[in-house]
Coordinates of C-alpha atoms in Angstrom, one line a residue:
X28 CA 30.1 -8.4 -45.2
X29 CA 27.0 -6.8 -43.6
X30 CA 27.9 -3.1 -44.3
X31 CA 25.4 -2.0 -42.0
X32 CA 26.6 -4.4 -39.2
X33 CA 29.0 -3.3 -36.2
X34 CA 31.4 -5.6 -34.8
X35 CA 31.3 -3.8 -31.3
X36 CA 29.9 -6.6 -29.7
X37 CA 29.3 -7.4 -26.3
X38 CA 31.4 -10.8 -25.6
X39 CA 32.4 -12.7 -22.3
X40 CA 34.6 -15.1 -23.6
X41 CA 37.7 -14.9 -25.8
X42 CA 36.4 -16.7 -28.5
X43 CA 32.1 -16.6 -28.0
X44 CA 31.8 -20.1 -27.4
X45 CA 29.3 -21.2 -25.0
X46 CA 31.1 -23.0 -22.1
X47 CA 29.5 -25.4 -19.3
X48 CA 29.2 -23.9 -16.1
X49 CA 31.4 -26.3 -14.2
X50 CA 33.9 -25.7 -16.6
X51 CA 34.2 -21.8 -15.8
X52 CA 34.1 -22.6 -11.9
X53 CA 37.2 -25.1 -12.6
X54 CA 39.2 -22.3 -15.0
X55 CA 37.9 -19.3 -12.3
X56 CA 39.7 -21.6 -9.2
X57 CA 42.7 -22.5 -10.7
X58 CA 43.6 -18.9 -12.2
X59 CA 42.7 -18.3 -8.3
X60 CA 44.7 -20.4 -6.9
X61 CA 47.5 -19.2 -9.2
X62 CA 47.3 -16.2 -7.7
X63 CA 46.9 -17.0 -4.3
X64 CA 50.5 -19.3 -4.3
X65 CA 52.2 -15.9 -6.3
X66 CA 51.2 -13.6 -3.3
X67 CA 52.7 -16.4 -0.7
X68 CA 55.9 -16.4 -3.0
X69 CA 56.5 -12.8 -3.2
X70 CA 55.4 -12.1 0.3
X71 CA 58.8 -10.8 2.3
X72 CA 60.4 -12.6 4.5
X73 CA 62.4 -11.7 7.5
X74 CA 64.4 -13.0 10.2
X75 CA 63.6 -11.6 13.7
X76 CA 60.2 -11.0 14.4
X77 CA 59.0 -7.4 15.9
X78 CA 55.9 -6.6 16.9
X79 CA 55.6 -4.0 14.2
X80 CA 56.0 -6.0 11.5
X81 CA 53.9 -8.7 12.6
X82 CA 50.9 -6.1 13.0
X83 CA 52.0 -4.9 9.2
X84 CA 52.0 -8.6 8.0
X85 CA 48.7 -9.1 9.3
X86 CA 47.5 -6.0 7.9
X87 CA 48.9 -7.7 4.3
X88 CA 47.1 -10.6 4.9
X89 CA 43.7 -9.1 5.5
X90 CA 44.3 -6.8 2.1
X91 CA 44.9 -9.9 0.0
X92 CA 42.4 -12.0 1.7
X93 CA 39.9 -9.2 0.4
X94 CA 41.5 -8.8 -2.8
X95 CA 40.9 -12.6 -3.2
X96 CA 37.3 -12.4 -1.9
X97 CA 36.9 -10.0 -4.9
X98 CA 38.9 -11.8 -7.6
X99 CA 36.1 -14.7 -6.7
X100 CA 33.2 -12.1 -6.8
X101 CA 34.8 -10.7 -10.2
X102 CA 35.4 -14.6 -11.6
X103 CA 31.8 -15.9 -10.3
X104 CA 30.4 -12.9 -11.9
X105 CA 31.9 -12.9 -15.5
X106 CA 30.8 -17.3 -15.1
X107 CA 27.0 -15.5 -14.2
X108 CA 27.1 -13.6 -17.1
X109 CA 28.7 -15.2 -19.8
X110 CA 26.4 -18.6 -19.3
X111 CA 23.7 -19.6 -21.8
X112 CA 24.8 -17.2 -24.4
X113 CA 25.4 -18.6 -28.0
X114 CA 27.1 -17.0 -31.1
X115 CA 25.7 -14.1 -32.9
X116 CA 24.1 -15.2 -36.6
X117 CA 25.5 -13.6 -39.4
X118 CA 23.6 -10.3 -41.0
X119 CA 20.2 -11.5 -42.4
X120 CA 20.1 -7.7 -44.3
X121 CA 22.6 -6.8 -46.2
X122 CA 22.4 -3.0 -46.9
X123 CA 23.8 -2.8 -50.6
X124 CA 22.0 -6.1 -52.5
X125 CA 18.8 -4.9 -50.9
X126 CA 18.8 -1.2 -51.8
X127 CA 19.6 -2.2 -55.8
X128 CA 17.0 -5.4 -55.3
X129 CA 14.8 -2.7 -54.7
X130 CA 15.4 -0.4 -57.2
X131 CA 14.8 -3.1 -59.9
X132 CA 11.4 -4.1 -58.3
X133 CA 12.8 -7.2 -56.5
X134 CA 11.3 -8.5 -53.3
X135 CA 10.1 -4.3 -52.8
X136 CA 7.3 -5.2 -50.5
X137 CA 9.8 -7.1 -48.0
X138 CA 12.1 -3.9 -47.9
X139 CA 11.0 -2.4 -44.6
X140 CA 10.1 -5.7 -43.0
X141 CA 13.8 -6.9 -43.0
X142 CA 14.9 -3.3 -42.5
X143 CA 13.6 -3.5 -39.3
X144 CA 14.8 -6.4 -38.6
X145 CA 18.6 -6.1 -39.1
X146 CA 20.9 -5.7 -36.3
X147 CA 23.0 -3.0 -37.9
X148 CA 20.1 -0.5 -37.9
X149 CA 19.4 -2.2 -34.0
X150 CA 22.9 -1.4 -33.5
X151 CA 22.6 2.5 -34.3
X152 CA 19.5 3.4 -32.6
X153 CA 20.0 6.7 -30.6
X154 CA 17.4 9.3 -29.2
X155 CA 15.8 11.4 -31.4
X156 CA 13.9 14.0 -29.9
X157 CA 10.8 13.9 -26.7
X158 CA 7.5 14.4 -26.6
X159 CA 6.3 16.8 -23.3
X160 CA 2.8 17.6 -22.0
X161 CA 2.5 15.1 -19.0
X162 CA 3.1 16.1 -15.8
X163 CA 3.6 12.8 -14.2
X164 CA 5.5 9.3 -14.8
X165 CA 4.4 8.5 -18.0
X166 CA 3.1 4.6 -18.0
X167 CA 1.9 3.5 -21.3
X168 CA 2.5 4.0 -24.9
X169 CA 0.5 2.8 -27.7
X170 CA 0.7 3.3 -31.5
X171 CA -2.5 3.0 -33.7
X172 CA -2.0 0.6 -36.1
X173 CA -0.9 2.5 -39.0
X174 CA 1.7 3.9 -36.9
X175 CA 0.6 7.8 -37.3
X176 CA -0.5 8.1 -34.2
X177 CA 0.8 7.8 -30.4
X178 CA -1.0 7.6 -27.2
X179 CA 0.4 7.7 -23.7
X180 CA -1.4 7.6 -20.3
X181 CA 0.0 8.8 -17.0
X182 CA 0.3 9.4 -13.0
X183 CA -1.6 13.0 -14.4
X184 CA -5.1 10.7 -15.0
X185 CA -4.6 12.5 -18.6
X186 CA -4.6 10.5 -22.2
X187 CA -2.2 12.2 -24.9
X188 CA -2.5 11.9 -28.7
X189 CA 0.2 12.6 -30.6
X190 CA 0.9 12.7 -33.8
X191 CA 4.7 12.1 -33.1
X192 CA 6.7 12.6 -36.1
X193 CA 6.1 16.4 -35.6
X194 CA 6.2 16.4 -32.3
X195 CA 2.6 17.9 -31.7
X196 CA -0.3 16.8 -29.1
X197 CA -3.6 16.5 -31.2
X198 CA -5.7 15.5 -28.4
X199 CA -5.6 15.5 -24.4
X200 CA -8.2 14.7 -22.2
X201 CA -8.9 13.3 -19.1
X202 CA -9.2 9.3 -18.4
X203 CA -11.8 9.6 -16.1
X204 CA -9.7 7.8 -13.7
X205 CA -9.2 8.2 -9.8
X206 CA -5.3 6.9 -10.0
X207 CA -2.7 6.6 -12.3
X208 CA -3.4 5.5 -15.6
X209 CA -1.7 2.4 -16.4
X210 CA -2.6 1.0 -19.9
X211 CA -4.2 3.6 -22.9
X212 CA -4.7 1.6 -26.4
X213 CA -6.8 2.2 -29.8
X214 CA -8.5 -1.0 -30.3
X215 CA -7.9 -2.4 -34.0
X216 CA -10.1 -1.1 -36.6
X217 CA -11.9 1.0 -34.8
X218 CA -10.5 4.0 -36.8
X219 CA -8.7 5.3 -34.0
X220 CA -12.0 6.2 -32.3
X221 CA -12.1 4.1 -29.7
X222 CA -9.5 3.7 -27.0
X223 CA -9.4 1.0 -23.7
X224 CA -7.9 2.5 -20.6
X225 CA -6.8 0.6 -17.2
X226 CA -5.3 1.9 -13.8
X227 CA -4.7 1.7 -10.2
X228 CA -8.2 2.6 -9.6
X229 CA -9.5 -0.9 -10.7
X230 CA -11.8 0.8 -13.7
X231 CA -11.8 -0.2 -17.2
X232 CA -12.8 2.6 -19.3
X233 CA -13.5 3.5 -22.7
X234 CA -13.0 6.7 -24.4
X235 CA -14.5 7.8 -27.2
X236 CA -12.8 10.1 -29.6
X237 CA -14.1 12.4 -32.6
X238 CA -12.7 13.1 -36.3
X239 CA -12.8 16.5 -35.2
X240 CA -9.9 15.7 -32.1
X241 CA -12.2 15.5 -29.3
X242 CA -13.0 12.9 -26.5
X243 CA -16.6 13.2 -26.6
X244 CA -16.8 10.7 -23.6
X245 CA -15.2 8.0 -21.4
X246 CA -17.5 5.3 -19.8
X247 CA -16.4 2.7 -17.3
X248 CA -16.9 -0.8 -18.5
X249 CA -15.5 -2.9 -15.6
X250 CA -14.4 -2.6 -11.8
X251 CA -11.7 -4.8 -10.9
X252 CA -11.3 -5.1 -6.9
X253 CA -7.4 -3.8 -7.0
X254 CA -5.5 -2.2 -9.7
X255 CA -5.7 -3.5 -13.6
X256 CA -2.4 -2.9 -14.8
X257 CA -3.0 -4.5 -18.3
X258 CA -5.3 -5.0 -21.2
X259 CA -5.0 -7.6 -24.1
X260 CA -6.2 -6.3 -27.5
X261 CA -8.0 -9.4 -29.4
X262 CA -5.8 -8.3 -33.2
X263 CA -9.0 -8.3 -35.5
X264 CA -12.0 -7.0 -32.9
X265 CA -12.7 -2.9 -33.1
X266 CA -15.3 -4.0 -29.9
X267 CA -13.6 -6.6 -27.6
X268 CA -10.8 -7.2 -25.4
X269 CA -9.4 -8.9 -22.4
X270 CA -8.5 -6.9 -18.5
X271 CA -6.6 -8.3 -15.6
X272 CA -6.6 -7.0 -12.3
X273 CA -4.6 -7.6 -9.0
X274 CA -7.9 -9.1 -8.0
X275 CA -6.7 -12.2 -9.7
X276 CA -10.2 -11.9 -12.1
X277 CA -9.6 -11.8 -16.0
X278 CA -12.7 -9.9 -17.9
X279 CA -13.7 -10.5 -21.7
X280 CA -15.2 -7.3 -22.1
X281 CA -17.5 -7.4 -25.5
X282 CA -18.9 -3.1 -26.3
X283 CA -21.6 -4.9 -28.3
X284 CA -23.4 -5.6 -25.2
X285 CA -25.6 -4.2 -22.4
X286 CA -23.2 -5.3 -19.9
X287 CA -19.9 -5.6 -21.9
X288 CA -17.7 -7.0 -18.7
X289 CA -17.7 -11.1 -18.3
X290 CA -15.6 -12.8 -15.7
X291 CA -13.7 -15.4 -17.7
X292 CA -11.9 -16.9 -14.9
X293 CA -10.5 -16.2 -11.4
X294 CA -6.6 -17.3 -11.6
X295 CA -5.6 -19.8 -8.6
X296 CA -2.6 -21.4 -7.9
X297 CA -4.4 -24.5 -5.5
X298 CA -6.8 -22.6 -3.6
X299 CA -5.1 -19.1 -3.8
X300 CA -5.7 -16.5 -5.8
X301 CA -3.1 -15.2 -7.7
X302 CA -3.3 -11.6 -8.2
X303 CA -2.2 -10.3 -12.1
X304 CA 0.0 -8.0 -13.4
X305 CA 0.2 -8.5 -17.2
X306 CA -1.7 -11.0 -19.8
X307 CA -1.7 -10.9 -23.6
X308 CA -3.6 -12.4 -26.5
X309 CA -1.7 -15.0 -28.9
X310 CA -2.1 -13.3 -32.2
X311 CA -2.6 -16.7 -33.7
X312 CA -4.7 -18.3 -31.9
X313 CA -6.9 -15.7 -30.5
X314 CA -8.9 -17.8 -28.7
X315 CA -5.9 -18.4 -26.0
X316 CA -4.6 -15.3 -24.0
X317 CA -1.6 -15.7 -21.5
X318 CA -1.3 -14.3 -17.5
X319 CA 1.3 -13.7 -15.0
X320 CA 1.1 -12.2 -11.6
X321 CA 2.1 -13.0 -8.2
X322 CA 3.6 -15.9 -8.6
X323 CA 6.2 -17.5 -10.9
X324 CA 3.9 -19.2 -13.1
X325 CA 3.0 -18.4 -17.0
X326 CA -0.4 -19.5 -17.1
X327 CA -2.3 -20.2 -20.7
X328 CA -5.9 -20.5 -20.9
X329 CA -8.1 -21.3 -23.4
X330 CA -11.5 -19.3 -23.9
X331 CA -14.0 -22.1 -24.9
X332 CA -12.5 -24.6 -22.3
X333 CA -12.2 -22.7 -19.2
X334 CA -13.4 -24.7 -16.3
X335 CA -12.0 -24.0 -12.9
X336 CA -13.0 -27.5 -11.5
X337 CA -10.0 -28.7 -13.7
X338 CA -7.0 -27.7 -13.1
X339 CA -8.4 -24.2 -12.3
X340 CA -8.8 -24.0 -15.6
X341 CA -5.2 -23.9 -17.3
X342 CA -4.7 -24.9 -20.6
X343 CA -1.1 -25.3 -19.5
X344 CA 1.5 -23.1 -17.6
X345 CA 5.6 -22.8 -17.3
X346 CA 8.2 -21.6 -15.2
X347 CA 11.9 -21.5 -15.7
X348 CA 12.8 -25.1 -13.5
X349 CA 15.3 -23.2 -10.8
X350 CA 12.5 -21.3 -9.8
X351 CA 9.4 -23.9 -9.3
X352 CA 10.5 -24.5 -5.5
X353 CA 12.2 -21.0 -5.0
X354 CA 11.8 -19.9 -2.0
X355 CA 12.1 -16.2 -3.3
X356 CA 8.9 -13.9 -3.8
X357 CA 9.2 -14.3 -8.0
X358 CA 6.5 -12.2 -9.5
X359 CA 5.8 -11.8 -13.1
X360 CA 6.0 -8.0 -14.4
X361 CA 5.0 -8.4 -18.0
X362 CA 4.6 -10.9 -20.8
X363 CA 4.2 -11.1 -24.9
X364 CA 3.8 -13.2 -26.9
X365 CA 5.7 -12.9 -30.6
X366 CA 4.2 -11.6 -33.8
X367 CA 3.7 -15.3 -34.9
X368 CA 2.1 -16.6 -31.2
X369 CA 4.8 -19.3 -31.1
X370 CA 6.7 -17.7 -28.5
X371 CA 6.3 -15.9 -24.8
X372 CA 8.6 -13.6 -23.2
X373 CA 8.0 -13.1 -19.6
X374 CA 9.9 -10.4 -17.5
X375 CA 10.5 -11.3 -14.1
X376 CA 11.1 -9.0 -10.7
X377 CA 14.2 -8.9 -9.6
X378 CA 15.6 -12.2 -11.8
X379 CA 15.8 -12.5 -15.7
X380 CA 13.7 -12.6 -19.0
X381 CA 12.6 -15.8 -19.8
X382 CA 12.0 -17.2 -23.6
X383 CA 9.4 -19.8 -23.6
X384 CA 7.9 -22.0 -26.8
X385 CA 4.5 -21.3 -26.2
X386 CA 3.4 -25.0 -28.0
X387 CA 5.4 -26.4 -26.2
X388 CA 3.6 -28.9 -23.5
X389 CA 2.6 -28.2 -20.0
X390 CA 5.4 -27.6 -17.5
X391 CA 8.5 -27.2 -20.3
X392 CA 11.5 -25.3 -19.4
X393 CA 12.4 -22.0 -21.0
X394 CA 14.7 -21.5 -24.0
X395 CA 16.6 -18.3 -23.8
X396 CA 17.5 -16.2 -20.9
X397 CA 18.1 -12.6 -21.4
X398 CA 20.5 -11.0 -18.7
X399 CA 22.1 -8.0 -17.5
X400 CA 19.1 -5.6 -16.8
X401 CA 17.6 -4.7 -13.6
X402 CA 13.7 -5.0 -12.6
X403 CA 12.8 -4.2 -8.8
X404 CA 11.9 -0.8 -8.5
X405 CA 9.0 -0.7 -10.9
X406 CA 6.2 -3.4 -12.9
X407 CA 8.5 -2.9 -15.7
X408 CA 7.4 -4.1 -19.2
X409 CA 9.6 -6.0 -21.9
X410 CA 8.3 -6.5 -25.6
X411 CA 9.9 -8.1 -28.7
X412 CA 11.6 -5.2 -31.4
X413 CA 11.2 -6.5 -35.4
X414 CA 9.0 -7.4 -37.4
X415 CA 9.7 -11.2 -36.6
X416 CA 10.2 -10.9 -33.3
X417 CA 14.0 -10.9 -33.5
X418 CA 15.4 -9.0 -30.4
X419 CA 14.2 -8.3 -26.9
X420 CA 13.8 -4.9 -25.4
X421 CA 13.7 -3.8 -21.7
X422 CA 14.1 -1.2 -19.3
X423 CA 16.0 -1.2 -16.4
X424 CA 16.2 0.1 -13.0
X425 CA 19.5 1.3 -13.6
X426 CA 17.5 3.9 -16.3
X427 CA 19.5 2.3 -19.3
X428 CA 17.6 0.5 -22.3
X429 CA 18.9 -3.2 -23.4
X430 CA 18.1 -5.1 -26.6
X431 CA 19.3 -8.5 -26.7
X432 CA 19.6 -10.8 -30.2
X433 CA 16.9 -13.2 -29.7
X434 CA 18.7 -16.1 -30.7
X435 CA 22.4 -15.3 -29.3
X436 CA 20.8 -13.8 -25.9
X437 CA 23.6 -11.6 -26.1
X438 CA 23.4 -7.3 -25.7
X439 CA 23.3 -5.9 -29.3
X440 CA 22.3 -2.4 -28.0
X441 CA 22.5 -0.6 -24.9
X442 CA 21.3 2.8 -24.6
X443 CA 20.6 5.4 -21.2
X444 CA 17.1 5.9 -21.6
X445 CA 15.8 8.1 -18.1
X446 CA 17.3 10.6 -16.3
X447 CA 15.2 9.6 -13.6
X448 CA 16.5 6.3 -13.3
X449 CA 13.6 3.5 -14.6
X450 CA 12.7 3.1 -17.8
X451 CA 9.6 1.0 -18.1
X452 CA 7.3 1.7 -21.3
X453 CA 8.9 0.1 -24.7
X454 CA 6.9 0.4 -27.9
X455 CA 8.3 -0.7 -31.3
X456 CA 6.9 1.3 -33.9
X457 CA 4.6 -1.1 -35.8
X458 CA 6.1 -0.7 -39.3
X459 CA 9.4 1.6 -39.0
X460 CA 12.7 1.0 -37.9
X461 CA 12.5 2.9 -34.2
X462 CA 10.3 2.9 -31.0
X463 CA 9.1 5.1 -28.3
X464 CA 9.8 4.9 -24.3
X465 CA 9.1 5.9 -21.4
X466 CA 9.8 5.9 -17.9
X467 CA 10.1 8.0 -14.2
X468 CA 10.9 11.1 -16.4
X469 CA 7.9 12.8 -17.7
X470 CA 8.1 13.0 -21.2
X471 CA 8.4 10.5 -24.1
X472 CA 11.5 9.8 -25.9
X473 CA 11.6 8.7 -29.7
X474 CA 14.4 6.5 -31.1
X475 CA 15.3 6.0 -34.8
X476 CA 18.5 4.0 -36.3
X477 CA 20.1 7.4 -37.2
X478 CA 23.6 7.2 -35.8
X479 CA 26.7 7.4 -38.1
X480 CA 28.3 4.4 -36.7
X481 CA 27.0 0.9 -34.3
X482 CA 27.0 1.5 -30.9
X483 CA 30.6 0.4 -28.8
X484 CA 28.5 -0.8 -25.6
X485 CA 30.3 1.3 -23.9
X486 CA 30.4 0.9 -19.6
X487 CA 28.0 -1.9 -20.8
X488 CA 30.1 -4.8 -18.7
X489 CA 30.5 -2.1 -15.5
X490 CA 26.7 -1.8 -15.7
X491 CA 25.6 -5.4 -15.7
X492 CA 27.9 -6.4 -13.0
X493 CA 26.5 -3.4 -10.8
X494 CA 22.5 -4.9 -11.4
X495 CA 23.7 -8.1 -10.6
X496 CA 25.5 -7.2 -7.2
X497 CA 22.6 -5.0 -6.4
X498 CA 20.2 -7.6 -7.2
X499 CA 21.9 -10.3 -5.0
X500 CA 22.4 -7.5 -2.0
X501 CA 18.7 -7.1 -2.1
X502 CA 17.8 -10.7 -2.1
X503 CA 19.7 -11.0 1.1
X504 CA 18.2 -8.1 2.8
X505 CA 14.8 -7.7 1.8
X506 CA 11.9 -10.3 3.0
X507 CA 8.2 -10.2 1.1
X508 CA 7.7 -7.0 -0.6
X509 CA 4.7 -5.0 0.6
X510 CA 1.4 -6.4 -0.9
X511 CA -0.3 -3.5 -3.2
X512 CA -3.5 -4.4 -1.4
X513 CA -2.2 -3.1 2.0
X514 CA -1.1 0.0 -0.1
X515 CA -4.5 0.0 -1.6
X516 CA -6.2 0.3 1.9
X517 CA -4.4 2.9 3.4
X518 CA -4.4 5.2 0.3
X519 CA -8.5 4.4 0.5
X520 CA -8.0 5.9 4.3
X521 CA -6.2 8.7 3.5
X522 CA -8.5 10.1 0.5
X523 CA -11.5 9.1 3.0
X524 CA -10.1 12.0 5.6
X525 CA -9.3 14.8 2.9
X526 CA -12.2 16.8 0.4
X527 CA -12.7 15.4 -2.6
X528 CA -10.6 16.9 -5.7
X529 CA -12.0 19.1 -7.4
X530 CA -12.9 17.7 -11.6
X531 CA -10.1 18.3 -14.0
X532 CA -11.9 20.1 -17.3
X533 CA -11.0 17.4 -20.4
X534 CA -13.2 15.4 -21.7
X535 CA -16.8 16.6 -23.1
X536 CA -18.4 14.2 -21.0
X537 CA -17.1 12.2 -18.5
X538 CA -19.3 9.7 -16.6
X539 CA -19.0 7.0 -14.2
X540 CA -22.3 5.7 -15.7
X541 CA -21.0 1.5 -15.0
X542 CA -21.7 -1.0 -17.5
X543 CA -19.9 -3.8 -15.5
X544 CA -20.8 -7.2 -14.9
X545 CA -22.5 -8.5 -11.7
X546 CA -19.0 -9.7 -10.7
X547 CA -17.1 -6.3 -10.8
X548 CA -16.5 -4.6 -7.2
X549 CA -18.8 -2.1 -5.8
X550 CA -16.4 0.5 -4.9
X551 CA -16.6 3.1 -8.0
X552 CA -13.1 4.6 -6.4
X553 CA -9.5 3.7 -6.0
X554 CA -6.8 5.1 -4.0
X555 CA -5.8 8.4 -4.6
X556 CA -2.1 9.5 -6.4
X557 CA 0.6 7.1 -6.3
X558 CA 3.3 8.7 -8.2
X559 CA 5.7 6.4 -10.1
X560 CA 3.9 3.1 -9.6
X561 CA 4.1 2.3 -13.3
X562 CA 3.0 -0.7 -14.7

């Protein structure tokens, strides 16, 4: 037994066994109907009829017609959620054997790894303490690669770095940005000197720091014609990385050069452009990086063998099948790949998490579906927690944090994560056992496996149910969501009719000097302030 393992765990079905969907509908309408002919038997019967009691029968029938509207809400509900689950693997950690394997100098240098990676320690994550300086939605978090150091980016155009284990800001400065800073991350061997920043403003900035915690500078690189909500680090280059904008245009963008921005490809779905919201390098093959956008498409490419006179030029893309003739605005928020590039997790709006196999060929269906969260209000991220990839983490609009078991798709951890309600910012610690979030509230909050005993999942079920039905009431009601663009142009108009702000004081030196490619937008601006519009 798995001392370190809870047994409080979330379970739909009596015995965990996955069950076909038409059998559930079958068991939900005969315990209905069950019901239904009890009612009719204990309903009273009398002999003369007076008006008074036939209004007050009536009035019974309408109650129990509701109550049975809500017994097949409740039943169709616990089917939803208790579909495509399997069982929970047993403990691939065992606390004791490990710690005395260690001791003796056996198998010491895979310690931590499967640390991380055990579900007991998942299972008794709580909050350990915040990190405040930001005055705005905090949108990115990013941890150096030895893990010492922490930088966040926010709606308050600053850059924080933190050394976060004692809590203290090192360095703040200003991005350089008109609009809210979306992504902020220390490219790989770079010594922590060089940072890439995105935002709404459509500029692609670099900043670079000093030993002596300074910024002595940030530069834009690249000008995407709406808002860049993501970068994609290339694992081994301190000089190069990908940028994709809501322009539908993905940049390599190479420091080495005069002109470090190159448009790789402009993503199309047929003739349209399809603007992006998230794309991310595989870490094995770094040659292939994957986007999602405005559409419900995962699209691969491949670096040396993009041509857009065939097939746009996708490598190959995928796209859960119920969704490939939806009539419903999908988009996709965010997607990763794993630690070994073999799989991608893409987070859609307002449906689930999808688990693809990312060598798998053109057009498969997804694996594992990951349920019970709730992503509308925000472009929320998701991210894979372990060291091997072996749970899923999200926020949620309902301002709580899920991790699923990767393998199960079931809740192993369920924490509230944002007082003001969306939590959108996930980032594992690359080495230890914890991670670092962030949402509408405007500090950072650290998490670490302290807790005396695994977490209960308590309101858990009440919670899931309540995304769902909020979910499918917004599906009804709501048609296409407003197109960022439109927001784009009247912010433009608005800052057009007001004085100009007057410079923060941060950074040494902070130009606007462009190094961008021929192909990057004229406009140097982008809308003003948005508060909240995290990516």
């Amino acid at each position: 037994m798995d001392s370190m393992d809870g047994s409080g765990l979330y379970s739909l079905t009596e015995d965990g066994e996955r069950e076909s969907e038409g059998g559930r509908r079958e068991r939900a309408k005969e315990k209905d109907g069950g019901k239904r002919a009890a009612r009719k038997r204990n309903r009273p019967s009398g002999g003369t009829n007076h008006s008074s009691s036939s209004d007050e029968d009536d009035d019974e029938e309408e109650d129990e017609e509701q109550k049975d509207e809500e017994d097949d809400d409740d039943e169709a509900m616990e089917a939803w959620l208790g579909a495509e689950l399997r069982d929970l693997r047993g403990p691939i950690w065992r606390a004791v054997p490990s710690l005395r394997s260690r001791e003796i100098g056996r198998e010491s240098h895979q310690f931590v790894r499967r640390v991380c990676g055990a579900r007991g320690l998942v299972q008794r994550l709580e909050l350990q303490g915040r990190l405040e300086r930001h005055t705005g939605c905090v949108n990115t978090l990013h941890f150096n690669p030895s893990g010492t150091r922490l930088a966040s980016g926010s709606d308050d155009l600053r850059v924080v770095i933190w050394d976060w284990a004692i809590r203290r800001a090192e360095l703040e400065f200003d991005s350089g940005h008109k609009s809210n800073v979306f992504q902020a991350k220390f490219l790989p061997h770079s010594g922590d000197s060089t940072l890439a920043m995105c935002a709404r403003d459509g500029q692609i900035r670099v900043a670079e720091l000093s030993a002596t915690q300074r910024c002595k500078n940030t530069k834009r690189v690249a000008q995407h014609k709406g808002a860049a909500h993501k970068l994609a680090l290339e694992p081994d280059s301190p000089c190069s990385f990908l940028s994709a904008g809501e322009d539908a245009v993905v940049f390599g963008i190479d420091l080495r050069l005069d002109r470090p921005a190159n448009k790789l490809v402009v993503v199309k779905e047929g003739d349209k452009k399809v603007g992006l919201y998230t794309i991310f390098v595989n870490p094995a093959k770094t040659q292939q990086f994957a986007v999602g956008g405005r559409d419900q498409y995962v699209r691969i490419y491949d670096q040396r063998k993009i041509n857009e006179n065939d097939n746009n030029g996708v490598l190959k893309k995928f796209c859960p099948s119920h969704l490939v003739s939806s009539e419903s605005k999908t988009n996709i928020t965010c997607l990763v790949y794993s630690h070994d590039g073999t799989e991608l997790l893409a987070s859609y709006n307002d449906e689930d998490i999808y688990l693809f196999d990312s060598n798998h060929s053109d057009g498969a269906d997804y694996r594992r579906r990951y349920k019970g969260h709730r992503n509308n209000a925000t472009v929320k991220g998701v991210n894979f927690y372990g060291p091997c990839s072996e749970f899923v983490v999200s926020g949620s609009d309902c301002g709580h944090i899920y991790l699923w078991d990767k393998y199960s798709a079931r809740i192993v951890q369920f924490m509230e994560g944002d007082r003001g309600g969306v939590v959108n910012c996930l980032e594992p610690h690359p080495h230890l056992p914890g991670m670092a979030t962030s949402g509408l509230d405007h500090d950072i909050k650290l998490w670490a496996p302290t807790a005396e005993n695994p977490t209960g999942l308590k309101g858990l079920k009440e919670v899931m149910k309540k995304n769902k039905r909020e979910r499918d009431d917004d599906s009804v009601r709501h048609g296409d969501q407003y197109d960022t663009q439109l927001l784009w142009f009247l912010m433009r108009h608005m800052r057009n009719r007001r004085p100009p702000r007057a410079r923060r004081e941060g950074a040494d030196t902070d130009t606007d000097e462009s190094w961008s490619s021929p192909d990057s937008s004229e406009e140097e601006g982008g809308p003003d302030h948005v508060q909240c519009m995290s990516s």
